[in-house]
Amino acid sequence: MSARPSRAVRRPLAAVACGAALTLALGACSSSGDDGGAGGGKGKGTASDSSRPQLKISGAYVPQPPTDKMAGGFLTVRNSGGTADELTSASSDVAGEVEIHRTVKQRMEKVDSLRVPAHGTLTLGRGGNHLMLMDLERKPVKGQTVTFVLHFAESGSVTVKAPVEATNYTPEK
């Protein structure tokens, strides 16, 4: 359910401009951080921003890989907006290539994108959907940070900093 202002309600242009400036400022502040960010959109101004995807990234981490060839990346994308989005690609400061994988019947499959439903969640976690860091330029070691740039169809690029955890790390739920 999305809250939309009635057509009879008119907002002064100054209030809309102030709101847009505040949204851009908050988006710039929250687009990267220790553990998440928010997608800012592609400049599609509408009367109701709640109909656009509103992404928040949390719980990002990379377990220290046992080899120096590949690693996994895990995180959660929450979309509080009224429109679905898609994770279409990713890159990392430690890998030559980052693939998006889904797991079906205990088998990994490379996919072109993963859907982030409106008012829903995309979870990238152990045993399920995940990011596969290939062609590692350096092996991530516990205590370091890996930077991801996640690319979304509607929300553009989001930078996420993920701590490297122990190989057997399991996040608390």
mmCIF file of C-alpha atoms in Angstrom:
data_model
loop_
_atom_site.group_PDB
_atom_site.id
_atom_site.type_symbol
_atom_site.label_atom_id
_atom_site.label_comp_id
_atom_site.label_asym_id
_atom_site.label_seq_id
_atom_site.Cartn_x
_atom_site.Cartn_y
_atom_site.Cartn_z
ATOM 1 C CA MET A 1 0.000 0.000 0.000
ATOM 2 C CA SER A 2 1.486 3.334 -0.995
ATOM 3 C CA ALA A 3 0.429 6.688 0.398
ATOM 4 C CA ARG A 4 -0.213 9.134 -2.432
ATOM 5 C CA PRO A 5 -1.320 12.725 -2.004
ATOM 6 C CA SER A 6 -4.750 13.456 -3.496
ATOM 7 C CA ARG A 7 -4.810 15.277 -6.799
ATOM 8 C CA ALA A 8 -6.593 18.159 -5.126
ATOM 9 C CA VAL A 9 -3.567 18.784 -2.900
ATOM 10 C CA ARG A 10 -1.031 21.181 -4.462
ATOM 11 C CA ARG A 11 2.353 21.841 -2.932
ATOM 12 C CA PRO A 12 4.200 25.069 -3.553
ATOM 13 C CA LEU A 13 7.204 24.738 -5.848
ATOM 14 C CA ALA A 14 9.533 25.931 -3.091
ATOM 15 C CA ALA A 15 8.472 23.104 -0.777
ATOM 16 C CA VAL A 16 9.002 20.524 -3.520
ATOM 17 C CA ALA A 17 12.442 21.955 -4.348
ATOM 18 C CA CYS A 18 13.394 21.942 -0.655
ATOM 19 C CA GLY A 19 12.242 18.333 -0.304
ATOM 20 C CA ALA A 20 14.192 17.301 -3.410
ATOM 21 C CA ALA A 21 17.350 19.008 -2.112
ATOM 22 C CA LEU A 22 16.958 17.286 1.268
ATOM 23 C CA THR A 23 16.440 13.901 -0.429
ATOM 24 C CA LEU A 24 19.585 14.379 -2.533
ATOM 25 C CA ALA A 25 21.604 15.453 0.501
ATOM 26 C CA LEU A 26 20.440 12.471 2.568
ATOM 27 C CA GLY A 27 21.065 10.115 -0.347
ATOM 28 C CA ALA A 28 24.608 11.410 -0.735
ATOM 29 C CA CYS A 29 25.264 10.922 2.963
ATOM 30 C CA SER A 30 23.860 7.401 3.089
ATOM 31 C CA SER A 31 25.040 6.027 -0.255
ATOM 32 C CA SER A 32 28.058 4.459 1.372
ATOM 33 C CA GLY A 33 28.984 3.456 4.843
ATOM 34 C CA ASP A 34 30.297 0.666 6.972
ATOM 35 C CA ASP A 35 27.380 -1.557 6.244
ATOM 36 C CA GLY A 36 24.954 -0.071 3.798
ATOM 37 C CA GLY A 37 23.601 2.563 1.547
ATOM 38 C CA ALA A 38 20.538 3.775 -0.255
ATOM 39 C CA GLY A 39 19.909 3.985 -3.963
ATOM 40 C CA GLY A 40 19.121 7.476 -5.109
ATOM 41 C CA GLY A 41 17.268 6.760 -8.342
ATOM 42 C CA LYS A 42 18.009 8.081 -11.797
ATOM 43 C CA GLY A 43 16.534 11.532 -11.367
ATOM 44 C CA LYS A 44 12.966 10.425 -12.051
ATOM 45 C CA GLY A 45 10.980 13.083 -10.228
ATOM 46 C CA THR A 46 7.420 12.101 -9.361
ATOM 47 C CA ALA A 47 4.716 13.466 -7.145
ATOM 48 C CA SER A 48 5.161 10.477 -4.858
ATOM 49 C CA ASP A 49 8.704 9.225 -4.244
ATOM 50 C CA SER A 50 7.268 6.286 -2.271
ATOM 51 C CA SER A 51 6.342 4.672 -5.596
ATOM 52 C CA ARG A 52 10.039 4.501 -6.591
ATOM 53 C CA PRO A 53 12.419 1.877 -5.195
ATOM 54 C CA GLN A 54 13.865 2.959 -1.842
ATOM 55 C CA LEU A 55 16.834 0.683 -1.169
ATOM 56 C CA LYS A 56 18.748 0.120 2.078
ATOM 57 C CA ILE A 57 21.712 -2.254 2.222
ATOM 58 C CA SER A 58 22.545 -3.964 5.521
ATOM 59 C CA GLY A 59 24.446 -6.894 6.974
ATOM 60 C CA ALA A 60 27.176 -6.896 4.318
ATOM 61 C CA TYR A 61 30.172 -9.149 4.933
ATOM 62 C CA VAL A 62 32.736 -11.322 3.172
ATOM 63 C CA PRO A 63 33.962 -14.485 4.912
ATOM 64 C CA GLN A 64 37.749 -14.864 4.670
ATOM 65 C CA PRO A 65 38.115 -17.336 1.785
ATOM 66 C CA PRO A 66 40.102 -20.526 2.290
ATOM 67 C CA THR A 67 41.884 -20.008 -1.072
ATOM 68 C CA ASP A 68 43.158 -16.969 -2.937
ATOM 69 C CA LYS A 69 41.074 -17.701 -6.047
ATOM 70 C CA MET A 70 37.485 -16.718 -5.112
ATOM 71 C CA ALA A 71 35.304 -15.467 -2.277
ATOM 72 C CA GLY A 72 31.635 -14.932 -1.474
ATOM 73 C CA GLY A 73 29.826 -11.704 -0.666
ATOM 74 C CA PHE A 74 26.666 -11.560 1.410
ATOM 75 C CA LEU A 75 24.220 -8.764 2.278
ATOM 76 C CA THR A 76 20.562 -7.826 2.484
ATOM 77 C CA VAL A 77 18.769 -5.312 0.239
ATOM 78 C CA ARG A 78 15.516 -3.920 1.623
ATOM 79 C CA ASN A 79 13.200 -2.018 -0.684
ATOM 80 C CA SER A 80 10.659 0.138 1.142
ATOM 81 C CA GLY A 81 9.484 1.729 -2.114
ATOM 82 C CA GLY A 82 6.430 0.881 -4.162
ATOM 83 C CA THR A 83 8.347 -0.291 -7.251
ATOM 84 C CA ALA A 84 10.548 -3.354 -7.646
ATOM 85 C CA ASP A 85 14.199 -3.014 -8.657
ATOM 86 C CA GLU A 86 16.848 -5.433 -9.912
ATOM 87 C CA LEU A 87 20.439 -6.026 -8.910
ATOM 88 C CA THR A 88 22.004 -6.186 -12.392
ATOM 89 C CA SER A 89 25.740 -6.340 -11.651
ATOM 90 C CA ALA A 90 28.409 -5.718 -9.049
ATOM 91 C CA SER A 91 32.099 -4.908 -8.876
ATOM 92 C CA SER A 92 34.661 -5.013 -6.081
ATOM 93 C CA ASP A 93 38.029 -3.549 -5.190
ATOM 94 C CA VAL A 94 39.473 -7.054 -4.589
ATOM 95 C CA ALA A 95 38.138 -9.015 -7.577
ATOM 96 C CA GLY A 96 38.600 -8.866 -11.316
ATOM 97 C CA GLU A 97 34.995 -10.008 -11.718
ATOM 98 C CA VAL A 98 31.932 -10.278 -9.497
ATOM 99 C CA GLU A 99 29.175 -12.650 -10.576
ATOM 100 C CA ILE A 100 25.616 -12.744 -9.261
ATOM 101 C CA HIS A 101 24.684 -16.305 -8.294
ATOM 102 C CA ARG A 102 21.501 -17.989 -7.198
ATOM 103 C CA THR A 103 21.371 -21.416 -5.632
ATOM 104 C CA VAL A 104 18.816 -23.918 -6.888
ATOM 105 C CA LYS A 105 18.721 -27.440 -5.459
ATOM 106 C CA GLN A 106 22.163 -26.985 -3.888
ATOM 107 C CA ARG A 107 23.668 -25.867 -7.235
ATOM 108 C CA MET A 108 25.054 -22.418 -7.962
ATOM 109 C CA GLU A 109 23.933 -20.713 -11.171
ATOM 110 C CA LYS A 110 25.235 -17.458 -12.573
ATOM 111 C CA VAL A 111 22.334 -15.102 -13.337
ATOM 112 C CA ASP A 112 22.092 -11.733 -15.045
ATOM 113 C CA SER A 113 20.090 -10.132 -12.250
ATOM 114 C CA LEU A 114 18.152 -10.685 -9.036
ATOM 115 C CA ARG A 115 14.835 -8.986 -8.284
ATOM 116 C CA VAL A 116 14.342 -6.737 -5.266
ATOM 117 C CA PRO A 117 10.562 -6.731 -4.783
ATOM 118 C CA ALA A 118 8.579 -3.625 -3.899
ATOM 119 C CA HIS A 119 8.161 -3.474 -0.116
ATOM 120 C CA GLY A 120 10.356 -6.574 0.066
ATOM 121 C CA THR A 121 13.818 -7.971 0.612
ATOM 122 C CA LEU A 122 16.566 -9.605 -1.429
ATOM 123 C CA THR A 123 18.823 -11.680 0.808
ATOM 124 C CA LEU A 124 22.281 -12.717 -0.362
ATOM 125 C CA GLY A 125 23.475 -15.322 2.120
ATOM 126 C CA ARG A 126 25.255 -18.628 2.625
ATOM 127 C CA GLY A 127 23.569 -21.496 0.795
ATOM 128 C CA GLY A 128 21.431 -19.148 -1.293
ATOM 129 C CA ASN A 129 21.758 -16.153 -3.574
ATOM 130 C CA HIS A 130 25.166 -14.489 -3.264
ATOM 131 C CA LEU A 131 27.917 -12.488 -4.926
ATOM 132 C CA MET A 132 30.860 -14.559 -6.169
ATOM 133 C CA LEU A 133 34.144 -12.666 -6.252
ATOM 134 C CA MET A 134 36.269 -14.183 -9.021
ATOM 135 C CA ASP A 135 39.880 -13.579 -10.068
ATOM 136 C CA LEU A 136 40.883 -12.162 -6.693
ATOM 137 C CA GLU A 137 43.535 -9.455 -6.942
ATOM 138 C CA ARG A 138 44.237 -9.960 -3.235
ATOM 139 C CA LYS A 139 42.872 -12.431 -0.740
ATOM 140 C CA PRO A 140 40.513 -10.710 1.706
ATOM 141 C CA VAL A 141 41.734 -11.261 5.274
ATOM 142 C CA LYS A 142 39.680 -10.984 8.471
ATOM 143 C CA GLY A 143 39.755 -7.419 9.751
ATOM 144 C CA GLN A 144 39.974 -5.855 6.279
ATOM 145 C CA THR A 145 37.133 -4.264 4.338
ATOM 146 C CA VAL A 146 35.921 -5.087 0.830
ATOM 147 C CA THR A 147 34.188 -2.379 -1.184
ATOM 148 C CA PHE A 148 31.347 -3.385 -3.494
ATOM 149 C CA VAL A 149 29.616 -1.236 -6.075
ATOM 150 C CA LEU A 150 26.152 -2.673 -6.630
ATOM 151 C CA HIS A 151 24.339 -1.672 -9.822
ATOM 152 C CA PHE A 152 20.539 -1.551 -9.812
ATOM 153 C CA ALA A 153 18.257 -1.134 -12.837
ATOM 154 C CA GLU A 154 16.220 1.700 -11.302
ATOM 155 C CA SER A 155 18.265 3.007 -8.390
ATOM 156 C CA GLY A 156 21.659 3.263 -10.076
ATOM 157 C CA SER A 157 24.887 2.433 -8.253
ATOM 158 C CA VAL A 158 25.291 1.938 -4.513
ATOM 159 C CA THR A 159 28.678 1.616 -2.789
ATOM 160 C CA VAL A 160 28.839 -0.779 0.146
ATOM 161 C CA LYS A 161 31.733 -1.481 2.506
ATOM 162 C CA ALA A 162 31.736 -5.059 3.792
ATOM 163 C CA PRO A 163 33.949 -6.241 6.650
ATOM 164 C CA VAL A 164 35.920 -9.430 6.112
ATOM 165 C CA GLU A 165 34.913 -11.907 8.797
ATOM 166 C CA ALA A 166 36.249 -15.319 9.866
ATOM 167 C CA THR A 167 35.811 -18.131 7.349
ATOM 168 C CA ASN A 168 33.107 -19.764 9.490
ATOM 169 C CA TYR A 169 31.330 -16.505 10.470
ATOM 170 C CA THR A 170 27.559 -16.657 10.742
ATOM 171 C CA PRO A 171 25.701 -13.383 11.346
ATOM 172 C CA GLU A 172 23.236 -13.138 14.225
ATOM 173 C CA LYS A 173 19.622 -12.996 13.154
#
